[in-house]
mmCIF file of C-alpha atoms in Angstrom:
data_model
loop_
_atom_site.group_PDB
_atom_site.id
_atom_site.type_symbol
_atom_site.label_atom_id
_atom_site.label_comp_id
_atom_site.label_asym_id
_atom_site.label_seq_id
_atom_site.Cartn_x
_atom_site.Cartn_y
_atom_site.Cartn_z
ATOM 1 C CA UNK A 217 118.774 25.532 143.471
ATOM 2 C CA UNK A 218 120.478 28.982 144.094
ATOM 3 C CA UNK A 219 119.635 31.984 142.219
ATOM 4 C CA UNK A 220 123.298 32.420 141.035
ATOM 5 C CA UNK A 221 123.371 28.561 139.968
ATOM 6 C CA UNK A 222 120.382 28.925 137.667
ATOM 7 C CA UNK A 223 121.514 32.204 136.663
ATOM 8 C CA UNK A 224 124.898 30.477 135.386
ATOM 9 C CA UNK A 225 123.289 27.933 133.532
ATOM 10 C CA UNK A 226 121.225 30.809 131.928
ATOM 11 C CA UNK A 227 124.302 32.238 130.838
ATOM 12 C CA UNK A 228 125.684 29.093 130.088
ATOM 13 C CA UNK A 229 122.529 28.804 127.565
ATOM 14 C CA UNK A 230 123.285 32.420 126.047
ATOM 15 C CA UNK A 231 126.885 31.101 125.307
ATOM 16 C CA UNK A 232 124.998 28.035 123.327
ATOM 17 C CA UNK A 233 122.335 30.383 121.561
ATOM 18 C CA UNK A 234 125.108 32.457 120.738
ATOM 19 C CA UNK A 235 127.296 29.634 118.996
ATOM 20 C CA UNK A 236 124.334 28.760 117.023
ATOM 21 C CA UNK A 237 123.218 32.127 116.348
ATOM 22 C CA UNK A 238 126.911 32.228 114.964
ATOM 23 C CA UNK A 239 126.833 29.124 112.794
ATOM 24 C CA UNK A 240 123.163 30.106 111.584
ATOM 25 C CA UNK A 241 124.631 33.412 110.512
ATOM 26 C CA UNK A 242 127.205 31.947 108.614
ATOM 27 C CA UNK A 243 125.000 29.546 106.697
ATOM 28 C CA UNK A 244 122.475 32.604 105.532
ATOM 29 C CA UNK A 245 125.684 34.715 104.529
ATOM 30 C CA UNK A 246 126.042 32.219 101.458
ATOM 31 C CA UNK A 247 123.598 30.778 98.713
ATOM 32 C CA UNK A 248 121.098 28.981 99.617
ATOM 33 C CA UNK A 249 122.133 24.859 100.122
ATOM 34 C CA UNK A 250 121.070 23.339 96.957
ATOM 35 C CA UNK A 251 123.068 19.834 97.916
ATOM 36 C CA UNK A 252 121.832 17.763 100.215
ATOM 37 C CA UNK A 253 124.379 17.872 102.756
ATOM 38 C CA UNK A 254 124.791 21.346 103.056
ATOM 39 C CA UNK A 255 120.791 21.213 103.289
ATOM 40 C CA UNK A 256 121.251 18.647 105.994
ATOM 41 C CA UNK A 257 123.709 20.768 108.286
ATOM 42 C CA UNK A 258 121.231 23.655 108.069
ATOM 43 C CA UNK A 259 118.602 22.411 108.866
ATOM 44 C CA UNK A 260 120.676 20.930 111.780
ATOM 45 C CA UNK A 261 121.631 24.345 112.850
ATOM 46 C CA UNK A 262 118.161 25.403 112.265
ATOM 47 C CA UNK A 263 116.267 22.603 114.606
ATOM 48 C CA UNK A 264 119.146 22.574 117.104
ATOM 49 C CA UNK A 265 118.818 26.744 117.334
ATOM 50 C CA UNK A 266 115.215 26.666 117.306
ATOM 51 C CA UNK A 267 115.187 23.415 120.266
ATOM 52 C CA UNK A 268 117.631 25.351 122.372
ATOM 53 C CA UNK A 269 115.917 29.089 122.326
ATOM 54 C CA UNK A 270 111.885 27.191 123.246
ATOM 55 C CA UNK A 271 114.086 25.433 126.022
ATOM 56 C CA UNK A 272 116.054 28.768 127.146
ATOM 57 C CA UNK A 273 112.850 30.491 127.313
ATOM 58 C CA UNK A 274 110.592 28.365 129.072
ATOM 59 C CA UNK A 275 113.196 28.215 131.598
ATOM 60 C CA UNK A 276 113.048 31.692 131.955
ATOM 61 C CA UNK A 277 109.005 31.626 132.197
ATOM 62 C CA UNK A 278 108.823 28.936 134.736
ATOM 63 C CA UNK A 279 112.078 29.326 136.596
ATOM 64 C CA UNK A 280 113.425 32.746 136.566
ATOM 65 C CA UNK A 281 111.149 35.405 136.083
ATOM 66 C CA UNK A 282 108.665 34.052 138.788
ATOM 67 C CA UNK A 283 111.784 33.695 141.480
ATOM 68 C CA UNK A 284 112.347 37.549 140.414
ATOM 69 C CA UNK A 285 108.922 38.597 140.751
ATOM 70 C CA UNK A 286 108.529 36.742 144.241
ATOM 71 C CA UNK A 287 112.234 38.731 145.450
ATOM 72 C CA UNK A 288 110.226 41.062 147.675
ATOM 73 C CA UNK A 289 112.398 43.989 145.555
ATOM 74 C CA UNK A 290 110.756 46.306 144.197
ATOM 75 C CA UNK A 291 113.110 47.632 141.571
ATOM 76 C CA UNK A 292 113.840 44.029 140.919
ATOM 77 C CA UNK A 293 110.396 43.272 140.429
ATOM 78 C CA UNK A 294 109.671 46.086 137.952
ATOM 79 C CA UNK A 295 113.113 45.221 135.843
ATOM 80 C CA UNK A 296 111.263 41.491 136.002
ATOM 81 C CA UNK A 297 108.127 42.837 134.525
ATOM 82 C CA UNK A 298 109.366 44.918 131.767
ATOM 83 C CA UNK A 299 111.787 41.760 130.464
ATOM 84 C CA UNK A 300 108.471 39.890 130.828
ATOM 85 C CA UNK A 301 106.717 42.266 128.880
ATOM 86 C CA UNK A 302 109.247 41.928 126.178
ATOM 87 C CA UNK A 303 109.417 38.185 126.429
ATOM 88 C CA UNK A 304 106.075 37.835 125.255
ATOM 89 C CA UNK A 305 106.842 40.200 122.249
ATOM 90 C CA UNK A 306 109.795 37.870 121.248
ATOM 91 C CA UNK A 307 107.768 34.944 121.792
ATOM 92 C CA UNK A 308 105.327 35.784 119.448
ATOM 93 C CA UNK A 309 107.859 37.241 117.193
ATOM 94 C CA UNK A 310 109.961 33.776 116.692
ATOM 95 C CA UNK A 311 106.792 31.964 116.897
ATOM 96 C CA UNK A 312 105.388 34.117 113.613
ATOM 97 C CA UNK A 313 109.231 33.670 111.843
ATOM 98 C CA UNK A 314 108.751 29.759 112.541
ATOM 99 C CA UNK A 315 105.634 29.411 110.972
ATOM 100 C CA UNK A 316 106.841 31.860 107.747
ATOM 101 C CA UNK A 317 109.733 30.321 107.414
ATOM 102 C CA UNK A 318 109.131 26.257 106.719
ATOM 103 C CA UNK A 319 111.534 24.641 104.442
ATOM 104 C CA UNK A 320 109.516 25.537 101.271
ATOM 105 C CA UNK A 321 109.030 29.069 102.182
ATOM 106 C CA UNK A 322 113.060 29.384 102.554
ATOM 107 C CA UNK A 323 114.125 27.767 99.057
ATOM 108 C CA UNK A 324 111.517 29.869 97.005
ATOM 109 C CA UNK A 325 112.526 33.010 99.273
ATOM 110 C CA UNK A 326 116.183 32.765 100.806
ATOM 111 C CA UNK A 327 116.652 36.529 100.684
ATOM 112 C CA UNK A 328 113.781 37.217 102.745
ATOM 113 C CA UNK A 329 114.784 33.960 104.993
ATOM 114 C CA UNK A 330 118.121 35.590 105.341
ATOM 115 C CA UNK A 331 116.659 38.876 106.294
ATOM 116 C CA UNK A 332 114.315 37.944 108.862
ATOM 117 C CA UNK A 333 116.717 35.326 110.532
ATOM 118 C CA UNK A 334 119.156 38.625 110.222
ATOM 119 C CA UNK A 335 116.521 40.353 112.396
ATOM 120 C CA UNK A 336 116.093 37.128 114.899
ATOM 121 C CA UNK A 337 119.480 37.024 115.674
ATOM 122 C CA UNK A 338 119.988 40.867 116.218
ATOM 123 C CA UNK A 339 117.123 40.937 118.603
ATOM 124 C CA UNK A 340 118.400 37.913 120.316
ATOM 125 C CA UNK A 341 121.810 39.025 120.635
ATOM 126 C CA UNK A 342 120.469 42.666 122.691
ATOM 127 C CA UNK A 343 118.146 40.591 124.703
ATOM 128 C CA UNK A 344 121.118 38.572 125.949
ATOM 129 C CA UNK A 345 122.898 41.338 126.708
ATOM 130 C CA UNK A 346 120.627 43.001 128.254
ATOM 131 C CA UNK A 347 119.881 39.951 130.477
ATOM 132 C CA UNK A 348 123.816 39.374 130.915
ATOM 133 C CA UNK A 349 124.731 42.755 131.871
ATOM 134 C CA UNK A 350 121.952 44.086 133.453
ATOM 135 C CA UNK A 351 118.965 41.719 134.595
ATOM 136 C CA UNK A 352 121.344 38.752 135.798
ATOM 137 C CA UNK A 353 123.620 41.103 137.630
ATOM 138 C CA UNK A 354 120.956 43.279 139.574
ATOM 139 C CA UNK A 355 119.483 39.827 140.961
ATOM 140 C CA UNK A 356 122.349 38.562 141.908
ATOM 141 C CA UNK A 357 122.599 41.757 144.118
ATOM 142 C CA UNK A 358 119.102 40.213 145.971
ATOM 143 C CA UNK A 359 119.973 38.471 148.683
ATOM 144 C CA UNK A 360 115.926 36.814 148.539
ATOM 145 C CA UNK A 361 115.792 35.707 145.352
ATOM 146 C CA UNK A 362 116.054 32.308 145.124
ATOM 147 C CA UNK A 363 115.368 29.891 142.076
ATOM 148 C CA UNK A 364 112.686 27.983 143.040
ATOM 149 C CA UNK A 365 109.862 31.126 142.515
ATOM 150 C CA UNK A 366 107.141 32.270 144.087
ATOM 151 C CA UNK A 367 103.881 32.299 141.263
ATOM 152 C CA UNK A 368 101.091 30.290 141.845
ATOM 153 C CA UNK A 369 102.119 27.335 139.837
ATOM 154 C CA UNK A 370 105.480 28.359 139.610
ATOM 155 C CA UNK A 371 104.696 29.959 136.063
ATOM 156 C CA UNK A 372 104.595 33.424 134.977
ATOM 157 C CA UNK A 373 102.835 33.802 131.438
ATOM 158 C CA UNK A 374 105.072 35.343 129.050
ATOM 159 C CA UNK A 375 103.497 33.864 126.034
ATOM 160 C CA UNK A 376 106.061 31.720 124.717
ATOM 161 C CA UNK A 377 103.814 28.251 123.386
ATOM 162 C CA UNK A 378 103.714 24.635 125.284
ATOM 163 C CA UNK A 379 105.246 23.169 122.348
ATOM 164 C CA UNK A 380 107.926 24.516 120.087
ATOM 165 C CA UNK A 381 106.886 26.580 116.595
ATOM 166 C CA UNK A 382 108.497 24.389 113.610
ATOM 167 C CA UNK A 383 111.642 26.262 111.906
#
């Protein structure tokens, strides 16, 4: 697969996370959903968001970052590592709001919920542009990069865990 094919179904991924971001938003702007439908579609957005990001990311760890890293650029290869050094940092940040914020934690504390999901999506949205409008662009301009990487195993450890945190 071509670098510019996997980088449009990155994007195409950041459109999706954005959506939900969106709709995840909206449900935290309110009162907490005391019926259980309204529970029901939250907790929907919640899983769905949640599924989507551990997908988008891993993609990124075992697709993306190691093609970037094997690009033979150098400036490339340093914009790589410093979004990998990040990566981790956001891993471990979701992975810490996942295990804080179960479905208990979020009735007796929706305030809090709604504040820390505030800061989720905030950091989410600057990483995607950041990706969007300056990572994606600048190795698109590498004529060597190429999707299928260049790590030994084809995986670059950013931290982000095997198996999805619980929202």
């Amino acid at each position: 697969m071509t670098m510019r094919v996997e980088i449009e179904r990155l994007r195409n991924e950041h459109r999706r996370l954005l959506t939900l971001a969106g709709h995840l938003g909206r449900h935290i702007a309110g009162e907490f959903p005391r019926d259980a439908k309204a529970r029901e579609d939250f907790n929907a957005v919640r899983t769905r968001f949640r599924t989507e990001l551990i997908a988008h990311l891993k993609r990124e760890d075992w697709v993306l970052y190691p093609s970037l890293l094997a690009s033979g650029d150098r400036q490339l290869t340093d914009t790589a590592q410093i979004f990998i050094d990040e990566m981790g940092h956001i891993a471990d940040a979701f992975g810490d709001y996942s295990r804080r914020w179960l479905p208990d934690a979020i009735a007796a504390d929706w305030p809090d919920y709604c504040a820390a999901t505030k800061a989720i999506l905030t950091a989410l949205a600057a990483r995607i542009e950041r990706e969007d409008m300056g990572l994606y662009p600048q190795a698109l301009s590498v004529d060597a990069v190429d999707a299928r990487g260049g790590h030994p195993g084809g995986h670059v450890p950013t931290g982000i865990p095997a198996q999805p945190p619980a929202v």
